[in-house]
GROMACS .gro file of C-alpha atoms in nm:
model
  260
    1MET     CA    1   2.129  -1.014   0.499
    2LEU     CA    2   1.854  -1.268   0.562
    3ILE     CA    3   2.080  -1.570   0.518
    4ALA     CA    4   2.365  -1.417   0.718
    5LEU     CA    5   2.145  -1.288   1.002
    6PRO     CA    6   2.156  -1.592   1.236
    7ALA     CA    7   2.533  -1.631   1.197
    8MET     CA    8   2.578  -1.258   1.270
    9MET     CA    9   2.349  -1.243   1.574
   10LEU     CA   10   2.401  -1.577   1.748
   11PRO     CA   11   2.696  -1.597   1.990
   12GLN     CA   12   2.973  -1.855   1.966
   13VAL     CA   13   2.941  -1.921   1.593
   14ARG     CA   14   3.251  -2.095   1.455
   15PRO     CA   15   3.459  -1.902   1.197
   16ASP     CA   16   3.430  -2.174   0.931
   17THR     CA   17   3.051  -2.167   0.967
   18THR     CA   18   3.053  -1.790   0.922
   19GLN     CA   19   3.255  -1.823   0.601
   20ILE     CA   20   3.019  -2.083   0.455
   21VAL     CA   21   2.716  -1.870   0.544
   22ALA     CA   22   2.877  -1.563   0.383
   23LEU     CA   23   2.938  -1.760   0.062
   24LEU     CA   24   2.577  -1.885   0.055
   25ALA     CA   25   2.450  -1.531   0.113
   26LEU     CA   26   2.656  -1.397  -0.180
   27VAL     CA   27   2.533  -1.675  -0.410
   28ALA     CA   28   2.170  -1.609  -0.310
   29ALA     CA   29   2.215  -1.234  -0.364
   30MET     CA   30   2.365  -1.282  -0.711
   31LEU     CA   31   2.092  -1.528  -0.811
   32THR     CA   32   1.815  -1.297  -0.694
   33PHE     CA   33   1.971  -0.995  -0.867
   34VAL     CA   34   2.015  -1.177  -1.198
   35GLU     CA   35   1.662  -1.319  -1.188
   36TYR     CA   36   1.498  -0.983  -1.125
   37VAL     CA   37   1.715  -0.783  -1.366
   38SER     CA   38   1.673  -1.013  -1.665
   39ASP     CA   39   1.372  -0.983  -1.894
   40TYR     CA   40   1.315  -1.358  -1.893
   41PRO     CA   41   1.373  -1.528  -1.554
   42SER     CA   42   1.469  -1.893  -1.537
   43LEU     CA   43   1.399  -1.999  -1.176
   44ILE     CA   44   1.194  -1.753  -0.970
   45GLU     CA   45   0.821  -1.786  -1.030
   46PHE     CA   46   0.564  -1.506  -1.013
   47ARG     CA   47   0.836  -1.243  -1.045
   48ASP     CA   48   0.601  -0.990  -1.203
   49ALA     CA   49   0.297  -1.080  -0.994
   50PRO     CA   50   0.349  -0.897  -0.667
   51PRO     CA   51   0.312  -0.938  -0.378
   52PHE     CA   52   0.347  -1.320  -0.405
   53ASN     CA   53   0.724  -1.329  -0.347
   54ARG     CA   54   0.714  -1.030  -0.114
   55ILE     CA   55   0.474  -1.209   0.119
   56ARG     CA   56   0.695  -1.518   0.124
   57PHE     CA   57   1.008  -1.314   0.189
   58PHE     CA   58   0.843  -1.112   0.466
   59ALA     CA   59   0.725  -1.433   0.637
   60LEU     CA   60   1.073  -1.582   0.605
   61PHE     CA   61   1.235  -1.264   0.738
   62MET     CA   62   0.998  -1.242   1.035
   63SER     CA   63   1.052  -1.610   1.121
   64VAL     CA   64   1.431  -1.587   1.106
   65VAL     CA   65   1.451  -1.261   1.304
   66LEU     CA   66   1.214  -1.366   1.582
   67MET     CA   67   1.361  -1.716   1.619
   68THR     CA   68   1.715  -1.576   1.618
   69LEU     CA   69   1.629  -1.328   1.893
   70ILE     CA   70   1.468  -1.602   2.103
   71ALA     CA   71   1.764  -1.840   2.053
   72ARG     CA   72   2.014  -1.562   2.123
   73GLY     CA   73   1.837  -1.478   2.447
   74ALA     CA   74   1.936  -1.814   2.596
   75GLU     CA   75   2.303  -1.708   2.599
   76ALA     CA   76   2.299  -1.330   2.555
   77PRO     CA   77   1.973  -1.190   2.699
   78THR     CA   78   1.839  -0.856   2.580
   79PRO     CA   79   1.533  -0.651   2.686
   80LEU     CA   80   1.338  -0.830   2.410
   81THR     CA   81   1.430  -1.178   2.535
   82GLY     CA   82   1.164  -1.203   2.803
   83PRO     CA   83   0.862  -1.091   2.596
   84LEU     CA   84   0.969  -1.295   2.292
   85ARG     CA   85   1.032  -1.612   2.491
   86GLY     CA   86   0.700  -1.567   2.670
   87MET     CA   87   0.520  -1.519   2.340
   88GLY     CA   88   0.692  -1.821   2.185
   89HIS     CA   89   0.621  -2.036   2.490
   90SER     CA   90   0.251  -1.942   2.490
   91ILE     CA   91   0.211  -2.009   2.118
   92GLY     CA   92   0.406  -2.335   2.136
   93ALA     CA   93   0.207  -2.458   2.437
   94ALA     CA   94  -0.124  -2.373   2.265
   95MET     CA   95  -0.026  -2.563   1.947
   96ASP     CA   96   0.136  -2.857   2.128
   97PHE     CA   97  -0.151  -3.104   2.134
   98PRO     CA   98  -0.151  -3.474   2.035
   99PHE     CA   99  -0.066  -3.542   1.668
  100SER     CA  100  -0.014  -3.172   1.593
  101PRO     CA  101   0.289  -3.074   1.378
  102VAL     CA  102   0.438  -2.890   1.677
  103ARG     CA  103   0.411  -3.201   1.896
  104LEU     CA  104   0.573  -3.410   1.623
  105MET     CA  105   0.865  -3.166   1.598
  106VAL     CA  106   0.918  -3.181   1.973
  107LEU     CA  107   0.915  -3.561   1.959
  108ALA     CA  108   1.174  -3.548   1.678
  109ALA     CA  109   1.427  -3.393   1.918
  110PRO     CA  110   1.729  -3.610   2.002
  111ALA     CA  111   1.696  -3.837   2.304
  112GLU     CA  112   1.974  -3.650   2.485
  113ALA     CA  113   1.791  -3.314   2.455
  114SER     CA  114   1.725  -3.149   2.790
  115GLU     CA  115   1.385  -3.015   2.894
  116THR     CA  116   1.512  -2.661   2.829
  117ALA     CA  117   1.610  -2.757   2.474
  118ARG     CA  118   1.272  -2.921   2.416
  119ASP     CA  119   1.096  -2.612   2.545
  120LEU     CA  120   1.298  -2.398   2.301
  121ILE     CA  121   1.209  -2.632   2.014
  122ARG     CA  122   0.841  -2.613   2.114
  123SER     CA  123   0.851  -2.232   2.128
  124LEU     CA  124   1.025  -2.189   1.792
  125ALA     CA  125   0.803  -2.451   1.627
  126GLY     CA  126   0.484  -2.286   1.749
  127LEU     CA  127   0.601  -1.940   1.643
  128ALA     CA  128   0.717  -2.055   1.300
  129TYR     CA  129   0.398  -2.252   1.235
  130LEU     CA  130   0.180  -1.957   1.336
  131ILE     CA  131   0.368  -1.730   1.094
  132SER     CA  132   0.325  -1.983   0.813
  133ILE     CA  133  -0.051  -2.013   0.876
  134SER     CA  134  -0.085  -1.634   0.890
  135THR     CA  135   0.102  -1.609   0.559
  136LEU     CA  136  -0.143  -1.848   0.394
  137VAL     CA  137  -0.443  -1.657   0.529
  138VAL     CA  138  -0.305  -1.326   0.400
  139PHE     CA  139  -0.235  -1.466   0.053
  140VAL     CA  140  -0.573  -1.638   0.018
  141ALA     CA  141  -0.743  -1.314   0.122
  142LEU     CA  142  -0.535  -1.129  -0.135
  143VAL     CA  143  -0.644  -1.370  -0.409
  144ARG     CA  144  -1.012  -1.367  -0.314
  145LEU     CA  145  -1.064  -1.006  -0.216
  146LEU     CA  146  -0.811  -0.808  -0.422
  147ASP     CA  147  -0.831  -1.005  -0.749
  148TRP     CA  148  -0.468  -1.117  -0.756
  149PRO     CA  149  -0.283  -1.119  -1.000
  150LEU     CA  150  -0.492  -0.889  -1.221
  151ARG     CA  151  -0.510  -0.594  -0.982
  152LYS     CA  152  -0.209  -0.424  -1.145
  153GLY     CA  153  -0.251  -0.532  -1.505
  154ALA     CA  154  -0.238  -0.837  -1.728
  155PHE     CA  155  -0.067  -1.156  -1.614
  156ASN     CA  156   0.227  -1.272  -1.828
  157PHE     CA  157   0.217  -1.651  -1.813
  158PHE     CA  158   0.566  -1.717  -1.957
  159VAL     CA  159   0.749  -1.461  -1.742
  160ASN     CA  160   0.579  -1.560  -1.418
  161LEU     CA  161   0.595  -1.938  -1.470
  162PRO     CA  162   0.937  -2.000  -1.626
  163LEU     CA  163   0.952  -2.359  -1.499
  164PHE     CA  164   0.616  -2.455  -1.654
  165ASP     CA  165   0.652  -2.582  -2.010
  166PRO     CA  166   0.315  -2.553  -2.192
  167THR     CA  167   0.448  -2.751  -2.490
  168THR     CA  168   0.518  -3.072  -2.296
  169GLY     CA  169   0.184  -3.222  -2.388
  170GLY     CA  170  -0.172  -3.234  -2.269
  171ASP     CA  171  -0.412  -2.955  -2.191
  172VAL     CA  172  -0.247  -2.666  -2.006
  173LEU     CA  173  -0.558  -2.614  -1.795
  174LEU     CA  174  -0.565  -2.973  -1.671
  175ARG     CA  175  -0.191  -2.969  -1.597
  176LEU     CA  176  -0.222  -2.648  -1.397
  177LYS     CA  177  -0.505  -2.792  -1.189
  178ARG     CA  178  -0.316  -3.119  -1.138
  179ASP     CA  179  -0.002  -2.934  -1.025
  180SER     CA  180  -0.215  -2.714  -0.800
  181HIS     CA  181  -0.372  -3.012  -0.624
  182PHE     CA  182  -0.033  -3.182  -0.588
  183ASN     CA  183   0.128  -2.871  -0.432
  184VAL     CA  184  -0.156  -2.817  -0.187
  185ALA     CA  185  -0.161  -3.184  -0.082
  186LEU     CA  186   0.216  -3.198  -0.040
  187GLY     CA  187   0.218  -2.868   0.152
  188PHE     CA  188  -0.049  -3.000   0.388
  189LEU     CA  189   0.133  -3.330   0.453
  190LEU     CA  190   0.490  -3.199   0.486
  191PRO     CA  191   0.457  -3.058   0.842
  192PHE     CA  192   0.358  -3.410   0.952
  193LEU     CA  193   0.609  -3.598   0.734
  194PHE     CA  194   0.908  -3.372   0.802
  195PRO     CA  195   0.957  -3.476   1.170
  196ALA     CA  196   0.939  -3.843   1.069
  197LEU     CA  197   1.198  -3.787   0.795
  198LEU     CA  198   1.412  -3.600   1.045
  199LYS     CA  199   1.394  -3.893   1.286
  200VAL     CA  200   1.485  -4.144   1.014
  201ALA     CA  201   1.775  -3.925   0.898
  202SER     CA  202   1.905  -3.905   1.256
  203ILE     CA  203   1.927  -4.285   1.267
  204TRP     CA  204   2.163  -4.274   0.968
  205GLY     CA  205   2.350  -3.974   1.107
  206LEU     CA  206   2.231  -3.742   0.829
  207ALA     CA  207   2.000  -3.515   1.027
  208PRO     CA  208   2.107  -3.163   1.129
  209ASN     CA  209   2.191  -3.117   1.495
  210ILE     CA  210   1.884  -2.923   1.606
  211LEU     CA  211   2.039  -2.874   1.949
  212ASP     CA  212   2.261  -2.617   1.773
  213SER     CA  213   2.078  -2.284   1.756
  214GLN     CA  214   2.163  -2.202   1.395
  215ALA     CA  215   2.071  -2.549   1.268
  216LEU     CA  216   1.750  -2.536   1.473
  217ILE     CA  217   1.645  -2.203   1.319
  218TRP     CA  218   1.693  -2.317   0.958
  219THR     CA  219   1.528  -2.652   1.031
  220MET     CA  220   1.222  -2.472   1.166
  221VAL     CA  221   1.220  -2.242   0.864
  222ALA     CA  222   1.226  -2.539   0.625
  223TRP     CA  223   0.962  -2.727   0.826
  224SER     CA  224   0.713  -2.440   0.849
  225LEU     CA  225   0.761  -2.215   0.545
  226LEU     CA  226   0.836  -2.471   0.273
  227PRO     CA  227   0.487  -2.628   0.313
  228ALA     CA  228   0.330  -2.280   0.325
  229SER     CA  229   0.515  -2.186   0.007
  230LEU     CA  230   0.390  -2.503  -0.167
  231ILE     CA  231   0.031  -2.434  -0.067
  232MET     CA  232   0.064  -2.073  -0.186
  233ARG     CA  233   0.195  -2.199  -0.519
  234GLY     CA  234  -0.095  -2.442  -0.543
  235VAL     CA  235  -0.347  -2.166  -0.475
  236ALA     CA  236  -0.173  -1.940  -0.728
  237LEU     CA  237  -0.175  -2.210  -0.998
  238MET     CA  238  -0.544  -2.277  -0.939
  239ARG     CA  239  -0.611  -1.904  -0.972
  240ILE     CA  240  -0.423  -1.896  -1.303
  241ALA     CA  241  -0.618  -2.202  -1.420
  242ASP     CA  242  -0.944  -2.025  -1.333
  243LEU     CA  243  -0.836  -1.720  -1.534
  244ILE     CA  244  -0.748  -1.935  -1.837
  245GLU     CA  245  -1.078  -2.122  -1.808
  246GLU     CA  246  -1.272  -1.795  -1.790
  247LYS     CA  247  -1.087  -1.657  -2.091
  248ARG     CA  248  -1.161  -1.974  -2.290
  249ARG     CA  249  -1.528  -1.950  -2.197
  250ARG     CA  250  -1.546  -1.592  -2.322
  251ALA     CA  251  -1.365  -1.686  -2.644
  252TYR     CA  252  -1.605  -1.976  -2.710
  253ALA     CA  253  -1.907  -1.756  -2.641
  254GLN     CA  254  -1.775  -1.487  -2.875
  255ALA     CA  255  -1.710  -1.745  -3.148
  256GLU     CA  256  -2.066  -1.876  -3.116
  257LEU     CA  257  -2.204  -1.522  -3.146
  258GLN     CA  258  -2.002  -1.464  -3.464
  259LEU     CA  259  -2.137  -1.785  -3.614
  260VAL     CA  260  -2.492  -1.677  -3.540
   0.00000   0.00000   0.00000
């Protein structure tokens, strides 16, 4: 439903686009079902450490729904169009200052974009970035205040981190901390690098046409929530590293007591 939502709600969507979106939605549904039904997942991380994935999905769902309603209002207004556009415009204007990620996304718009199109890009960018920041704040509060992921029982390292191979070499603790720092740094830089990459791709004709509502929505989702997801993963890996370090410390202390 999430993947198909923009194609279902936006007017004047081409039939071939609808068919491609339906195929992608079915593939995503099958992948998610198989990952959550199997005892040993292969792709989805933190499957048994809620609400990590639930927070990410809720943020993604809210972003797609709100941006779709705002984009739809340009051609098919509804009673929600006015309040949502006003909210998006206010947020976008507040976050549109020099060198901000929102300003960079507006500058990445094609040269032929009208002022109305740039205003829509600014509104969607501000709204999406605010949701991503709010998602990070909620998750960090969950880790610090509610003792994630131990609040509901023990943490299974192999089930929740299927892509992390502890046998590759080196200390697991150091690798977790290194990966954590890399994810946080990349997540922080991506909102600034993404518009530049989009501009370079447009020179080679490889960039999505963000003047199209559906392409604009998914571009904003990738620009705002992919960095937030990376930072969340970095925070989660650092939390797991802290738990392993604490467990090692207790084991060493217990071994010293037994020797005494």
